[in-house]
CSV table of C-alpha atoms in Angstrom, one decimal:
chain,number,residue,atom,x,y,z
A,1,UNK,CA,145.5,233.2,14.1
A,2,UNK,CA,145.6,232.0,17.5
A,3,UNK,CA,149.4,232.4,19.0
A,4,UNK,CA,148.9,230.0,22.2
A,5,UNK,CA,146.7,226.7,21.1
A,6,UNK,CA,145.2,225.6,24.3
A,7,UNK,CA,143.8,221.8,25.0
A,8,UNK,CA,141.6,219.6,25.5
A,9,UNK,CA,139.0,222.4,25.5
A,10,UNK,CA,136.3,220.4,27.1
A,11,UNK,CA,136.9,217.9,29.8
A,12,UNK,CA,134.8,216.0,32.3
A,13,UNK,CA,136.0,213.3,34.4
A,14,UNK,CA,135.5,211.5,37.5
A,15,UNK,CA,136.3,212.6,41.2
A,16,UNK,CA,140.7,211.2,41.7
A,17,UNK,CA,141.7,210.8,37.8
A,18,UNK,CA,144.0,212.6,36.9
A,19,UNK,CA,144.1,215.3,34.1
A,20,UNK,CA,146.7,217.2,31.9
A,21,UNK,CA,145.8,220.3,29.9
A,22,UNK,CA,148.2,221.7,27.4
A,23,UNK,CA,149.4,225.3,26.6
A,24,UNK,CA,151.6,225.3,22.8
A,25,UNK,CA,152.9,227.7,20.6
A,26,UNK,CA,155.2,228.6,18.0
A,27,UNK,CA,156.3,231.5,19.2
A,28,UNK,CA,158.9,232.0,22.5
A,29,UNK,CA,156.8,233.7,25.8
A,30,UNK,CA,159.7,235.5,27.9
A,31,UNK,CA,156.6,234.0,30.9
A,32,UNK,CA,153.5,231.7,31.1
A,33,UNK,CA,150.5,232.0,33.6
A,34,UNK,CA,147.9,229.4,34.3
A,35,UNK,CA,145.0,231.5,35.8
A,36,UNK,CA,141.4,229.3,37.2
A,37,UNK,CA,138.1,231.1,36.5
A,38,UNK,CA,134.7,230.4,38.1
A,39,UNK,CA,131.4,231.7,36.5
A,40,UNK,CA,130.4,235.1,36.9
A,41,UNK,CA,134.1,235.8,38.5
A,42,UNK,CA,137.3,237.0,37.1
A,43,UNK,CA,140.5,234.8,36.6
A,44,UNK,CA,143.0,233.7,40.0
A,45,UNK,CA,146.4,233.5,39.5
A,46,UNK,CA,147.5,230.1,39.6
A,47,UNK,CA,151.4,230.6,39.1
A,48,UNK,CA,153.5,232.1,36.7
A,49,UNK,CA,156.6,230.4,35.3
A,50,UNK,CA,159.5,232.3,33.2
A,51,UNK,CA,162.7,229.8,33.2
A,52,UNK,CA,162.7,227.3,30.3
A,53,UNK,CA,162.3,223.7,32.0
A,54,UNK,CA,160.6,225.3,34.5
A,55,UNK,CA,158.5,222.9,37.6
A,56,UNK,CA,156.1,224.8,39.8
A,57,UNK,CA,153.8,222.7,41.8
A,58,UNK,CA,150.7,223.6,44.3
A,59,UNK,CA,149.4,221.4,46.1
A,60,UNK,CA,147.9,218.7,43.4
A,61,UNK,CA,148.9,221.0,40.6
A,62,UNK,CA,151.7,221.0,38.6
A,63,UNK,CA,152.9,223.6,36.2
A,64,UNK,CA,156.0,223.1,33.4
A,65,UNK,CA,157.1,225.3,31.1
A,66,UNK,CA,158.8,223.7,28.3
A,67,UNK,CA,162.6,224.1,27.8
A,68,UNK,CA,162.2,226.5,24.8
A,69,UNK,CA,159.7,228.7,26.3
A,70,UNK,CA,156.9,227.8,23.6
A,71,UNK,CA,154.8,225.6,25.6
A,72,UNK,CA,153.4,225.3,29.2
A,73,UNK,CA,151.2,222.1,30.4
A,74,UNK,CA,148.8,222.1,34.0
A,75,UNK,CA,148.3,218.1,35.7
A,76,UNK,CA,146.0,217.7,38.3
A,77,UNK,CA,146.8,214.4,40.6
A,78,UNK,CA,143.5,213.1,42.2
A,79,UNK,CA,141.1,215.5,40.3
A,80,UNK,CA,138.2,217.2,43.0
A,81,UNK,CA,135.1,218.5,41.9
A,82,UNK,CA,136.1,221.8,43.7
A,83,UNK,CA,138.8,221.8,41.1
A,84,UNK,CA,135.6,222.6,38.4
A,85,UNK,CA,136.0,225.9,36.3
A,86,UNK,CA,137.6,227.5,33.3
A,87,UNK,CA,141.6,227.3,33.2
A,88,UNK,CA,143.2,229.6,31.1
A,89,UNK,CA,146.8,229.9,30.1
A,90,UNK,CA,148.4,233.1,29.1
A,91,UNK,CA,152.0,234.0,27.2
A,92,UNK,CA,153.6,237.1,27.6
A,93,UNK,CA,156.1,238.4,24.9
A,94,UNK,CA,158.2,240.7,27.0
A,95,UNK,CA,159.0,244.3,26.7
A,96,UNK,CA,158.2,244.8,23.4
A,97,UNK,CA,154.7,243.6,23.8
A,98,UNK,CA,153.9,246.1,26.1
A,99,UNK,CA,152.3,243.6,29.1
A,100,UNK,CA,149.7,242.2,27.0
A,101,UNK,CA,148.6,238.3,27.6
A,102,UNK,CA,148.0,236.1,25.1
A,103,UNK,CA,145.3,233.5,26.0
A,104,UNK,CA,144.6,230.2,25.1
A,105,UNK,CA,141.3,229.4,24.4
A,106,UNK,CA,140.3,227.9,28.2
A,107,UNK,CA,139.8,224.8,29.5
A,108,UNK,CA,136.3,224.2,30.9
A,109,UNK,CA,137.0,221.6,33.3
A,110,UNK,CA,134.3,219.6,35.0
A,111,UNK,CA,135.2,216.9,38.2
A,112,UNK,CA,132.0,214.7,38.8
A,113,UNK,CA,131.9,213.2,42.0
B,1,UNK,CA,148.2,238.0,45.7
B,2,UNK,CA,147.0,241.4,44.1
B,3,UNK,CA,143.5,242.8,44.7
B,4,UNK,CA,141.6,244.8,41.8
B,5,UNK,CA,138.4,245.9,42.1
B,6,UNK,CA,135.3,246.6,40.0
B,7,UNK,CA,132.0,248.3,40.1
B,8,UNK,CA,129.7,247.9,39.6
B,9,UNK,CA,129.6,243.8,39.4
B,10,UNK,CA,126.6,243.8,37.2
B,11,UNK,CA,124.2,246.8,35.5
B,12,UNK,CA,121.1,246.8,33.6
B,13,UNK,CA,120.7,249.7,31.7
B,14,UNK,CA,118.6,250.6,28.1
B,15,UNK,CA,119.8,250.9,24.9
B,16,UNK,CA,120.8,253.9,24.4
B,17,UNK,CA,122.5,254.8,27.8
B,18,UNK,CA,126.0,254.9,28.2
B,19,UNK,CA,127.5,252.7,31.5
B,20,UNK,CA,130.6,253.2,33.4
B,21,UNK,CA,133.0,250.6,35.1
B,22,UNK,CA,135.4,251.8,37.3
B,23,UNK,CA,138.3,249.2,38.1
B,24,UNK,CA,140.8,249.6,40.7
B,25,UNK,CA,144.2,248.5,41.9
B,26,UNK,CA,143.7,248.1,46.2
B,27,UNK,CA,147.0,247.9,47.1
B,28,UNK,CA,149.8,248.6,44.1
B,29,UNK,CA,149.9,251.0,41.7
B,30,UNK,CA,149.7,249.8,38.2
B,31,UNK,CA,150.7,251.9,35.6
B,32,UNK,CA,149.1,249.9,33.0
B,33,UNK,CA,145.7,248.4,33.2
B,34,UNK,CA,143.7,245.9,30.4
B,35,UNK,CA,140.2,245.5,29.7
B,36,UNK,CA,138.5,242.7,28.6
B,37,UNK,CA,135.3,241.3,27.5
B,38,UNK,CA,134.7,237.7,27.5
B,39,UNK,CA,131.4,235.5,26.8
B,40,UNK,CA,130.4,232.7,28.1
B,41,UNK,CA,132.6,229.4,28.0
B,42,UNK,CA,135.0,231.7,26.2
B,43,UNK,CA,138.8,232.9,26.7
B,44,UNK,CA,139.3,236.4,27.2
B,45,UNK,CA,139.6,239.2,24.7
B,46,UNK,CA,141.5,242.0,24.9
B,47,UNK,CA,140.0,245.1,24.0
B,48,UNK,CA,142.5,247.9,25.0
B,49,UNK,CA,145.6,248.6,27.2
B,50,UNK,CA,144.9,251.5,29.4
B,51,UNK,CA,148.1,253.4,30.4
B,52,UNK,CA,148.4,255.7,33.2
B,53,UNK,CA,148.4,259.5,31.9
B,54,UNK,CA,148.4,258.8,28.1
B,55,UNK,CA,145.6,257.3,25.8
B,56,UNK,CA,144.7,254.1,25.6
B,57,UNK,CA,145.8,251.7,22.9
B,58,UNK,CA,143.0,249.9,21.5
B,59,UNK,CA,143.2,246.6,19.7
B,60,UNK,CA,141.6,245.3,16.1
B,61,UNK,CA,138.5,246.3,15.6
B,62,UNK,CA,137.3,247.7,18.8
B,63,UNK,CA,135.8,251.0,18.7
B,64,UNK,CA,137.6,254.0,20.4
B,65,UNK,CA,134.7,256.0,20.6
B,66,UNK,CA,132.1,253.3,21.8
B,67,UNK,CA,134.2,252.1,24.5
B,68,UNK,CA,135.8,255.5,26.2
B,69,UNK,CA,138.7,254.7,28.6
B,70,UNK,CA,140.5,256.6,30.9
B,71,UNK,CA,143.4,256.4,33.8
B,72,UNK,CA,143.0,259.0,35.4
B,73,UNK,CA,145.6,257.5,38.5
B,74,UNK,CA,147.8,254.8,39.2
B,75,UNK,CA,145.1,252.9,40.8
B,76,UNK,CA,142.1,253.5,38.3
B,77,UNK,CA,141.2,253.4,35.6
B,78,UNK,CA,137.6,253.7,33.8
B,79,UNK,CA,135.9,251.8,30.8
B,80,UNK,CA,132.5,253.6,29.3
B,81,UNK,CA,130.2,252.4,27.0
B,82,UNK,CA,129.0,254.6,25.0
B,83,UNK,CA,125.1,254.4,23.6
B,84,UNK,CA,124.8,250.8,24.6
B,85,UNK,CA,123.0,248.4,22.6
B,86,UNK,CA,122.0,244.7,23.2
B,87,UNK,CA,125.1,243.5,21.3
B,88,UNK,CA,127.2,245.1,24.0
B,89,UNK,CA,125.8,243.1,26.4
B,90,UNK,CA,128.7,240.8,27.9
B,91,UNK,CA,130.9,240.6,30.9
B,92,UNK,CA,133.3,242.7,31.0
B,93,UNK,CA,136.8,242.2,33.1
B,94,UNK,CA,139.9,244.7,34.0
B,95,UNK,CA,143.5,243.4,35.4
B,96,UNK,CA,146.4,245.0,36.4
B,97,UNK,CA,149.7,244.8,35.1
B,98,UNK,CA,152.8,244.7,37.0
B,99,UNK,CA,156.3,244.5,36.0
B,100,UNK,CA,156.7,241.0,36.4
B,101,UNK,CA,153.9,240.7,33.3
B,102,UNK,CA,151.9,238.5,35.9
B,103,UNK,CA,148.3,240.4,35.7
B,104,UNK,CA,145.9,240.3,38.4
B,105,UNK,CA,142.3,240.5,37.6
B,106,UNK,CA,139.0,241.9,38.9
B,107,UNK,CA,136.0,240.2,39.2
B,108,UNK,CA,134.4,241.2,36.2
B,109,UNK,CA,131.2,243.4,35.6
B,110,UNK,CA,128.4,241.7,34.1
B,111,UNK,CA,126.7,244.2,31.5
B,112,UNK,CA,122.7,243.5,30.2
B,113,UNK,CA,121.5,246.0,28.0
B,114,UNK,CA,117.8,245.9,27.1
C-alpha cells in the first residue's frame, strides 16, 4: 500500500510552461519534504514544510502543504531544462514513527529546450 | 544545508565478496541514520534505520544478516553486504536524520556485482 500517492509520474514539457506535481495521502504527515535528484546522485533538499496551509517558495518553485496535513503539491513557473531530474516528496509521521520518510513514487521530470 | 558523505561512490566486486559502505555526517551528529536502495527511475526504499549505539531496525523483508549495519558514532554509520550476488547490485543511498525529521542525504554508492 503506498501511504503518499505521488503525480504525474512522468512528465516532459517544453522550456517556460509551467508544471505542478502532486503529493496526496490519506493519512496526516506532522512535515512534508520535496527533495530533487539527478542521476547517479543522491536527493537535495528542496524545502520542508510542517504548518497546515503552508506556502514556501524558491525562486520559480513553489511548495504548499495542504491545510489538513495530507497533501503537499511542487509548481514550477517558466520550466528550465536545468530543472530536469527526479522529484521526490516525502511524509514524516512524527515521533512515533521514529524519523522515517515516506516517499512518493518520484517524479521524473524532463524540460526540453 | 547538511553534508553526508559516502564511500565508496561506486564498487565492482564478485559474487561472493562482501562490500562495505561507509556514510558519514560532516558536520552534525546524527543519532539516527537510514539506508536506502533505489533503482533506476524509482523512489527510494528504505531498508533499515540505523541508530547510534543500539541495533539497527530493519524493515519488511530485508535481510539482517545479508545487509550488516553498524553506528559505531554519531557521525557514521556502516552498511555491508554480505556474500554479494548479482541481484544485489543497485545503488545504494544513506541520509541523516535530524530532529526536525528533514533528512539529508549522501550521494549514493553505486554497487555492480559480477
Amino acid at each position: 500500500t503506498q501511504l503518499l500517492e505521488q503525480s504525474p509520474q512522468f512528465l516532459s514539457i517544453q522550456e517556460g510552461e509551467n508544471l505542478t506535481v502532486y503529493c496526496n495521502s490519506s493519512s496526516v504527515f506532522s512535515s512534508l519534504q520535496w527533495y530533487r535528484q539527478e542521476p547517479g546522485e543522491g536527493p537535495v533538499l528542496l524545502v520542508t514544510v510542517v504548518t497546515g496551509g503552508e506556502v514556501k517558495k524558491l525562486k520559480r518553485l513553489t511548495f504548499q502543504f495542504g491545510d489538513a496535513r495530507k497533501d503537499s503539491s511542487l509548481h514550477i513557473t517558466a520550466a528550465q531544462p536545468g530543472d530536469t531530474g527526479l522529484y521526490l516528496c516525502a511524509g514524516a509521521r512524527g515521533s512515533s514513527n521514529t524519523g522515517k520518510l515516506i516517499f512518493g513514487q518520484g517524479t521524473t521530470l524532463q524540460v526540453k529546450p | 544545508g547538511a553534508v553526508v558523505s559516502q564511500h565508496p561512490s561506486w564498487v565492482i566486486c564478485k559474487s561472493g565478496t562482501s562490500v562495505k559502505i561507509e556514510c558519514r555526517s560532516l558536520d552534525f551528529q546524527a543519532t539516527t541514520m537510514f539506508w536506502y536502495r533505489q533503482f533506476p527511475k524509482q523512489s527510494l526504499m528504505l531498508m533499515a534505520t540505523s541508530n547510534e549505539g543500539s541495533k539497527a531496525t530493519y524493515e519488511q523483508g530485508v535481510e539482517k544478516d545479508k545487509f550488516l549495519i553498524n553506528h559505531a558514532s554519531l557521525t557514521l554509520s556502516t552498511l555491508t553486504v554480505t556474500s554479494a550476488h548479482p541481484e544485489d547490485s543497485s545503488f545504494y543511498i544513506c541520509s541523516a536524520g535530524t530532529p526536525l525529521e528533514t533528512q539529508y542525504f549522501g550521494p549514493g554508492t553505486r554497487l555492480l556485482v559480477l
